[in-house]
Tab-separated table of C-alpha atoms and ligand atoms in Angstrom:
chain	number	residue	atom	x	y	z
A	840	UNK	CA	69.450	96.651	112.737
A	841	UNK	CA	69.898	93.124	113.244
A	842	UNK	CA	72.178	91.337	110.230
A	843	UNK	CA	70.823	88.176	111.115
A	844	UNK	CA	74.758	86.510	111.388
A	845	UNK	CA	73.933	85.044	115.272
A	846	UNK	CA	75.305	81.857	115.465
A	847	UNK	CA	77.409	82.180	111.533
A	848	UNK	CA	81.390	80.746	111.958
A	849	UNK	CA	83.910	83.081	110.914
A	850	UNK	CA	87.884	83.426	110.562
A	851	UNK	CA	89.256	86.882	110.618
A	852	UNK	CA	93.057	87.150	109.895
A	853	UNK	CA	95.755	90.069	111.571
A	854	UNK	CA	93.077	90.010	114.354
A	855	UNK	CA	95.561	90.525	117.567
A	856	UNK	CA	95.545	94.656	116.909
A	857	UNK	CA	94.118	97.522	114.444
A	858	UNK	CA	91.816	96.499	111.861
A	859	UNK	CA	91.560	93.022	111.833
A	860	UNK	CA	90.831	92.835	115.322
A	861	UNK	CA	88.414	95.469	114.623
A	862	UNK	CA	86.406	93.367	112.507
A	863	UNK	CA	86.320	90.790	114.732
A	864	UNK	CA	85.008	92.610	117.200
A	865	UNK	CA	82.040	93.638	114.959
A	866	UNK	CA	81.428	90.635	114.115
A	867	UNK	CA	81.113	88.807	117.461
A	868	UNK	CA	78.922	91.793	118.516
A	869	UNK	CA	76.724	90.231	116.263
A	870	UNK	CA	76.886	86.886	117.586
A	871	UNK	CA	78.893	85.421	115.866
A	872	UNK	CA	81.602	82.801	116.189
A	873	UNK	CA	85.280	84.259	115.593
A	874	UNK	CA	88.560	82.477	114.691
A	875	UNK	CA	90.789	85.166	115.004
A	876	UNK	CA	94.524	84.564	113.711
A	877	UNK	CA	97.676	86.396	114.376
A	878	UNK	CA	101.226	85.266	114.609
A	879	UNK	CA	102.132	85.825	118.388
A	880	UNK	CA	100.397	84.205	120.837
A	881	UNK	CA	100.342	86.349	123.599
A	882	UNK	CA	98.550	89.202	121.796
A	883	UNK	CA	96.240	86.988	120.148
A	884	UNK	CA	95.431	85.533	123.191
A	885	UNK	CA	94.712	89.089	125.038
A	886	UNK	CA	92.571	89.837	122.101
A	887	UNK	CA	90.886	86.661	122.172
A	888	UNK	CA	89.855	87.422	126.048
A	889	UNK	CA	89.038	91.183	125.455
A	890	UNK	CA	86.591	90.074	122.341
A	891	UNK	CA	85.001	87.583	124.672
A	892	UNK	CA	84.583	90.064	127.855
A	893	UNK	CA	82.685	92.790	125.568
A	894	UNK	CA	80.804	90.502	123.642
A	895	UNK	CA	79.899	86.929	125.161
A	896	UNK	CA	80.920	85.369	121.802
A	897	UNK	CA	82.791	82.544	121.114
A	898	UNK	CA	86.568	82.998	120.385
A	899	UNK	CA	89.143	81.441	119.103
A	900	UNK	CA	92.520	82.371	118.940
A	901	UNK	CA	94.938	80.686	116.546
A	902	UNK	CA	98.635	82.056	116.961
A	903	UNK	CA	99.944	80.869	113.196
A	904	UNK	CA	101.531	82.720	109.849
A	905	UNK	CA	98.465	82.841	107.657
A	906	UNK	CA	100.037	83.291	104.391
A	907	UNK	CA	101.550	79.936	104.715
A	908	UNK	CA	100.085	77.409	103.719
A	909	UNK	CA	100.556	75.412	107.807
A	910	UNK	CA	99.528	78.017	108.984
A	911	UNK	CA	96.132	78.098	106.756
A	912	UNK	CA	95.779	74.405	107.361
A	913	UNK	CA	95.892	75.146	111.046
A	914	UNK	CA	93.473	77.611	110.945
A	915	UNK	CA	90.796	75.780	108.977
A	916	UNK	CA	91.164	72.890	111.454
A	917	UNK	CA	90.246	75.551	114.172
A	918	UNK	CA	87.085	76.329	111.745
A	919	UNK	CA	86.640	74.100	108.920
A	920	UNK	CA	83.136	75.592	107.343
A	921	UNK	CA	83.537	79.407	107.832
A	922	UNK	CA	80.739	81.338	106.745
A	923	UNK	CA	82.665	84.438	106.798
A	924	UNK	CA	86.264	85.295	105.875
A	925	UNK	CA	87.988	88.408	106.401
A	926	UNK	CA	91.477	88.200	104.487
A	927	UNK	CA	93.744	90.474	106.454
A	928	UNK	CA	97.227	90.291	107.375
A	929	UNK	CA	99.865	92.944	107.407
A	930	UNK	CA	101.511	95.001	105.095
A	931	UNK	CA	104.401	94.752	103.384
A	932	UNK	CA	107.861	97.443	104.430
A	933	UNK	CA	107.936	100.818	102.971
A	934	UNK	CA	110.297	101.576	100.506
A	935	UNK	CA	111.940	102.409	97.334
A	936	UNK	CA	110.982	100.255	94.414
A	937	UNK	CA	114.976	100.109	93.400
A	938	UNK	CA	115.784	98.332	96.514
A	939	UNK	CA	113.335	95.656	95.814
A	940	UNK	CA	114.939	92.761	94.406
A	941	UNK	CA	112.667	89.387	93.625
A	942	UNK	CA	112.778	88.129	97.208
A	943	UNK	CA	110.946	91.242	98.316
A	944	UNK	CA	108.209	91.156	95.758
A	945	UNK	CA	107.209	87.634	95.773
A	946	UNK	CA	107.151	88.065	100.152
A	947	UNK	CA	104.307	90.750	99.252
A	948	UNK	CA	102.888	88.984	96.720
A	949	UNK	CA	102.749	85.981	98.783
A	950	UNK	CA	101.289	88.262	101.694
A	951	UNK	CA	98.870	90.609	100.077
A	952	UNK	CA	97.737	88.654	97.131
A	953	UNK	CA	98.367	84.585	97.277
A	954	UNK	CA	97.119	84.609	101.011
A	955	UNK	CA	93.726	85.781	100.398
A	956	UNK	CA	93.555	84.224	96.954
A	957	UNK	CA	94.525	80.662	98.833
A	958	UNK	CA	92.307	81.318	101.609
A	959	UNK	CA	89.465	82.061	99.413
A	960	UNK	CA	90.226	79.054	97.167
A	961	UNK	CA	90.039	76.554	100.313
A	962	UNK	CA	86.588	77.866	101.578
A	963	UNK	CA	84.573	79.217	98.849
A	964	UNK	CA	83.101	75.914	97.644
A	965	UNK	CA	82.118	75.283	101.317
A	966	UNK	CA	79.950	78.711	101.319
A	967	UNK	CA	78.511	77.737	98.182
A	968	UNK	CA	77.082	73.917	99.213
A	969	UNK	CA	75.534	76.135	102.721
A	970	UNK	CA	74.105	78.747	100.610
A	971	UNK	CA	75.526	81.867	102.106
A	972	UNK	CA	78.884	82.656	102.225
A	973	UNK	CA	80.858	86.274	102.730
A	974	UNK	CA	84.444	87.337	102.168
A	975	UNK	CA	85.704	90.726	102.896
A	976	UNK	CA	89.314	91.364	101.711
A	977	UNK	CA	90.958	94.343	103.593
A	978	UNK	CA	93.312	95.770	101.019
A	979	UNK	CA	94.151	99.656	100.558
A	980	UNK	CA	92.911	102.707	99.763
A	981	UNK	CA	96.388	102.572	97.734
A	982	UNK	CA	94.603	100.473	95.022
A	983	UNK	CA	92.627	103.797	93.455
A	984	UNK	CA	95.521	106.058	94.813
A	985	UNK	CA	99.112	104.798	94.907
A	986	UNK	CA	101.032	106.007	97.602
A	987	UNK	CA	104.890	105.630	96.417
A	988	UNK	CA	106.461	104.486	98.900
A	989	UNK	CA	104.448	101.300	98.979
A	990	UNK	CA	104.799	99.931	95.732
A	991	UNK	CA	105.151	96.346	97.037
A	992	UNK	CA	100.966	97.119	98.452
A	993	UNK	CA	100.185	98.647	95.722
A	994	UNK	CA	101.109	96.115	93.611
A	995	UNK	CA	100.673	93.221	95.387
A	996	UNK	CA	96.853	94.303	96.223
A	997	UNK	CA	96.075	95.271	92.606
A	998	UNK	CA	96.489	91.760	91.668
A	999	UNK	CA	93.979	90.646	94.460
A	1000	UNK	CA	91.951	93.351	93.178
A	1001	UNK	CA	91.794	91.770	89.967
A	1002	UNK	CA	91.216	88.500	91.191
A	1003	UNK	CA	88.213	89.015	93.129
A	1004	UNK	CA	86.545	90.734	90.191
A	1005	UNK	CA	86.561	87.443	88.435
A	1006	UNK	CA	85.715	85.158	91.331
A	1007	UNK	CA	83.052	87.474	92.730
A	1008	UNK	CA	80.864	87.312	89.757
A	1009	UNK	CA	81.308	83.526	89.746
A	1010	UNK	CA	80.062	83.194	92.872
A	1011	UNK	CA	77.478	85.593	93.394
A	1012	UNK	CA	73.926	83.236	92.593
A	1013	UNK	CA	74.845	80.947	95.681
A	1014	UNK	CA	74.453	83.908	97.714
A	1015	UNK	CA	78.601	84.325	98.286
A	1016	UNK	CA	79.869	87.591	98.129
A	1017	UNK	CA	83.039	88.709	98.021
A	1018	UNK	CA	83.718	92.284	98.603
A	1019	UNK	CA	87.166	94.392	98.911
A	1020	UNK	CA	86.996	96.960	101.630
A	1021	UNK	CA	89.909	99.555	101.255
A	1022	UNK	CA	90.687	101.692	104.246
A	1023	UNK	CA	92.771	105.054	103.953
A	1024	UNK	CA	94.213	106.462	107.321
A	1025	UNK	CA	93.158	104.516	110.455
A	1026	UNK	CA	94.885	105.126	113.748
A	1027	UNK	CA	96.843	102.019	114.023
A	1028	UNK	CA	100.153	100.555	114.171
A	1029	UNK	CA	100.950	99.919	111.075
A	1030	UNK	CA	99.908	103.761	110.275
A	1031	UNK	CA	102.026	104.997	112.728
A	1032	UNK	CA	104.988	103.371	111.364
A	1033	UNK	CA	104.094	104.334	107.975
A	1034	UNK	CA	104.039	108.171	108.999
A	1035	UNK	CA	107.199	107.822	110.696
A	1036	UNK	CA	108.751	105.935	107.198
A	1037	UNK	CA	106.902	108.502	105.341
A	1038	UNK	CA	108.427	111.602	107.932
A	1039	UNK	CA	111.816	110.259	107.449
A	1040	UNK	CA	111.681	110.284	103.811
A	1041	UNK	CA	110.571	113.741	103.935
A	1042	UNK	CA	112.891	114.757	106.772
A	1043	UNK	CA	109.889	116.156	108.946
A	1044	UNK	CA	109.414	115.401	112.839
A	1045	UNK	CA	107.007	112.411	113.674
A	1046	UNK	CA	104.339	115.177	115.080
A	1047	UNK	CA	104.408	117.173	112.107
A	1048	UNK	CA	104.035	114.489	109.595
A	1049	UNK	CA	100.878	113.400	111.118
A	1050	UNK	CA	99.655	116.889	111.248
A	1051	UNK	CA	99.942	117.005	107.440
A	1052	UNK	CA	98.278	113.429	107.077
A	1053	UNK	CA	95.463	114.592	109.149
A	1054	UNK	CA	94.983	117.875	106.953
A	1055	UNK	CA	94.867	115.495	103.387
A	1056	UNK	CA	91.379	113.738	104.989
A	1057	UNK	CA	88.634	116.062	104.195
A	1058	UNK	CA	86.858	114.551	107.381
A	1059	UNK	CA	89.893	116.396	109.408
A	1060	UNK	CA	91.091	112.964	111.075
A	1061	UNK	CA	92.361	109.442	110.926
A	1062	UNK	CA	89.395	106.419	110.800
A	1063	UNK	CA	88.476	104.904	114.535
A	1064	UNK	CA	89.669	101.078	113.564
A	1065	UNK	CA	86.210	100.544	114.922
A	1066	UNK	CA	84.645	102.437	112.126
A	1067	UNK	CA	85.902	99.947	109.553
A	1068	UNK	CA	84.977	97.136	112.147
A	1069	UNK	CA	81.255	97.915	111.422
A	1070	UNK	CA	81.567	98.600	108.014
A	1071	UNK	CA	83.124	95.006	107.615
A	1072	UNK	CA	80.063	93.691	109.500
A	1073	UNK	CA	77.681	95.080	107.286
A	1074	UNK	CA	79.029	93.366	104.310
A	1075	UNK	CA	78.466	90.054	106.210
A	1076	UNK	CA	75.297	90.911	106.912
A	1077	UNK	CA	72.274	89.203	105.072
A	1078	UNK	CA	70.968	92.426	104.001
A	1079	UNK	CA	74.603	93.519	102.134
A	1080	UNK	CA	73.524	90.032	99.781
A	1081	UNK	CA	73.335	92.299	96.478
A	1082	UNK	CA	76.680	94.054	97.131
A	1083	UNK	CA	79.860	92.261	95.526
A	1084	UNK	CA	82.970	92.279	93.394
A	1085	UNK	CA	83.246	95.407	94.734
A	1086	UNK	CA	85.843	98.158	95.960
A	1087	UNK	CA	84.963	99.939	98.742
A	1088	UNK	CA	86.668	102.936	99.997
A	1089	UNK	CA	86.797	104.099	103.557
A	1090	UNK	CA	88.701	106.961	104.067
A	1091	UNK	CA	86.559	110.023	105.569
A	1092	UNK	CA	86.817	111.621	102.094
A	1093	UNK	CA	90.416	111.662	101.246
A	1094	UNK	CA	90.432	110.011	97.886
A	1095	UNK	CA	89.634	112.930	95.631
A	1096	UNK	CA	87.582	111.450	92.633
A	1097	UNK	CA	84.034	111.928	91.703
A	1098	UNK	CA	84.247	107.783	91.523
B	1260	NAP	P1	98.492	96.455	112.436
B	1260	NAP	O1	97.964	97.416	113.417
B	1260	NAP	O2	99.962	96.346	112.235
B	1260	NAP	O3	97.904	94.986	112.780
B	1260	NAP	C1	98.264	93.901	111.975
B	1260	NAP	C2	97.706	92.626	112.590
B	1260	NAP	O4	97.947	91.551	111.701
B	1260	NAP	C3	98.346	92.224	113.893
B	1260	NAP	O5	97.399	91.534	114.659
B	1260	NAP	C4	99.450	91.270	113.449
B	1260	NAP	O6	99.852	90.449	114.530
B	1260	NAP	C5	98.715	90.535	112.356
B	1260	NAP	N1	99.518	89.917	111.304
B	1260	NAP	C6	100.469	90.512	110.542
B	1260	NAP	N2	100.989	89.619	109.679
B	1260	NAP	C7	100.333	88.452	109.881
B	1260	NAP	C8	100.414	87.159	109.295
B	1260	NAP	N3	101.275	86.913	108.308
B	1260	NAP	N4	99.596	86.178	109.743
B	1260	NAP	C9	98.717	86.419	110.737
B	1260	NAP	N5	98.588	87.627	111.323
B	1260	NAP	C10	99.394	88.630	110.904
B	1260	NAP	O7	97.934	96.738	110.963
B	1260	NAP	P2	96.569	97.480	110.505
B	1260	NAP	O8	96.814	98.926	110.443
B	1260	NAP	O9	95.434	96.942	111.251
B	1260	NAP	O10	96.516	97.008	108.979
B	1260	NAP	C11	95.887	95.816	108.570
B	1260	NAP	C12	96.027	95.729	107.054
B	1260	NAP	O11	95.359	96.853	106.464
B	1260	NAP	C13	97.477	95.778	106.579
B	1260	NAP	O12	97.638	94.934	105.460
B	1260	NAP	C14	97.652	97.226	106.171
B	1260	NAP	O13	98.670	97.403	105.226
B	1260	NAP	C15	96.274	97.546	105.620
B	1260	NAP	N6	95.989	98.975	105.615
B	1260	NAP	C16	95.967	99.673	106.777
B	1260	NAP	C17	95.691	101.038	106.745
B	1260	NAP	C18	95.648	101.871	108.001
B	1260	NAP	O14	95.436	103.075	107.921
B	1260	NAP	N7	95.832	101.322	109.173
B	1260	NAP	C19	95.443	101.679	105.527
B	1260	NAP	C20	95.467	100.929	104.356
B	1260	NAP	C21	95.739	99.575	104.418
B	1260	NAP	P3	101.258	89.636	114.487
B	1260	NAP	O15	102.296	90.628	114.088
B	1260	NAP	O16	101.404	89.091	115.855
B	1260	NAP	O17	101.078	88.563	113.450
């Protein structure tokens, strides 16, 4: 299927590794233009070259903070009339909610809420005036099923959550959507150290807490990052038009509602 993006400007954030860079991978196998954003420049860099060798598009890498607001600013200079934007940074630590003073909440609040909410603020009216406009949001599949020891994501995102339901419908007859896409277990860094926060918690070995994350996905497995990559590309697509303000799990099963 061609989605009919060639040639379409986007800026995809946490794009030097795992899902973000997923996603931007996806999307320049469509043809189009990536920004992609991380905070180290080396690794943004190396994924900024390996995007370019397997897909010919252009690339380019901004090494910035994206939940400040320089580091926004920066970004939008690189591209300053996106016709995509995929909000995705990382996530906040792992914990227990009575070690978390005020500090520590407004950091994930700033990272998994604000971000996106600032980043959709500064380029939304831009999609609108072009006609055609798409924002994916890559939050968690924590924001239908909580996983305790990330209250800080499952707060944080909630909010977001509740944003976007607003905004979506607002902006939905200029042919903007806004979409959240919410993965469950994808082989990636960030999971890894989650098992191993989650394994130490439960005082299991690395191997065996994985083996027990594995067995909760009714698919038998963790998500290929590249799985969500597609998915994400989709929702840009000009066919995915009629889908927004919505939630959309990927998880190979694991959430265990009929909705
Ligand atoms: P990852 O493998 O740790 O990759 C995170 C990427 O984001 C890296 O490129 C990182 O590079 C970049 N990044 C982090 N903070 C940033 C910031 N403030 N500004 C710009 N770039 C930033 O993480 P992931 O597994 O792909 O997860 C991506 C998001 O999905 C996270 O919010 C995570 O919590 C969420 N999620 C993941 C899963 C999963 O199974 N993997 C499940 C549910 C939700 P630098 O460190 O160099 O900036």
């Amino acid at each position: 299927m061609d989605f009919g993006i060639a040639g379409r400007k986007a800026i995809v954030g946490g794009a030097s590794a795992g899902l973000g860079k997923a996603c931007a991978m996806s999307l320049a196998r469509e043809g189009v233009d990536v920004t992609i954003v991380a905070r180290t420049l080396a690794n943004i860099e190396t994924a900024a070259e390996e995007i370019r060798a397997a897909t010919g598009a252009n690339v380019t890498p901004v090494a910035v903070d994206i939940n400040t607001d320089e580091g926004r600013a920066e970004v939008l200079r690189a591209c300053p009339a996106p016709d995509i934007v995929v909000n995705n940074s990382g996530g906040p630590p792992s914990g227990n909610f009575r070690d978390w003073d005020r500090a520590a909440w407004i950091a994930a609040l700033n990272g998994n809420m604000l971000g996106a909410i600032f980043m959709i603020k500064d380029t939304v009216d831009g999609m609108i005036a072009r006609k055609f406009g798409r924002i994916v949001n890559i939050t968690s599949s924590a924001v239908k099923a909580p996983i305790s020891i990330l209250g800080l994501s499952n707060g944080a995102r909630s909010g977001l959550t509740g944003f976007v339901a607003g905004v979506a419908r607002e902006v939905a007859k200029h042919n903007v959507t806004v979409n959240n896409l919410l993965p469950g277990d994808f082989d990636t860094e960030r999971h890894k150290s989650n098992t191993q926060a989650l394994a130490k918690v439960q005082n299991r070995s690395y191997e065996e807490m994985r083996a027990i994350r594995i067995g909760q996905v009714a698919a038998g497995r963790f998500g290929d990052p590249a799985e969500l990559g597609q998915y994400c590309a989709y929702l840009c697509s000009v066919q995915a038009s009629f889908i927004t303000g919505q939630n959309l799990l990927i998880d190979g099963g694991k959430y265990p509602g009929t909705f």
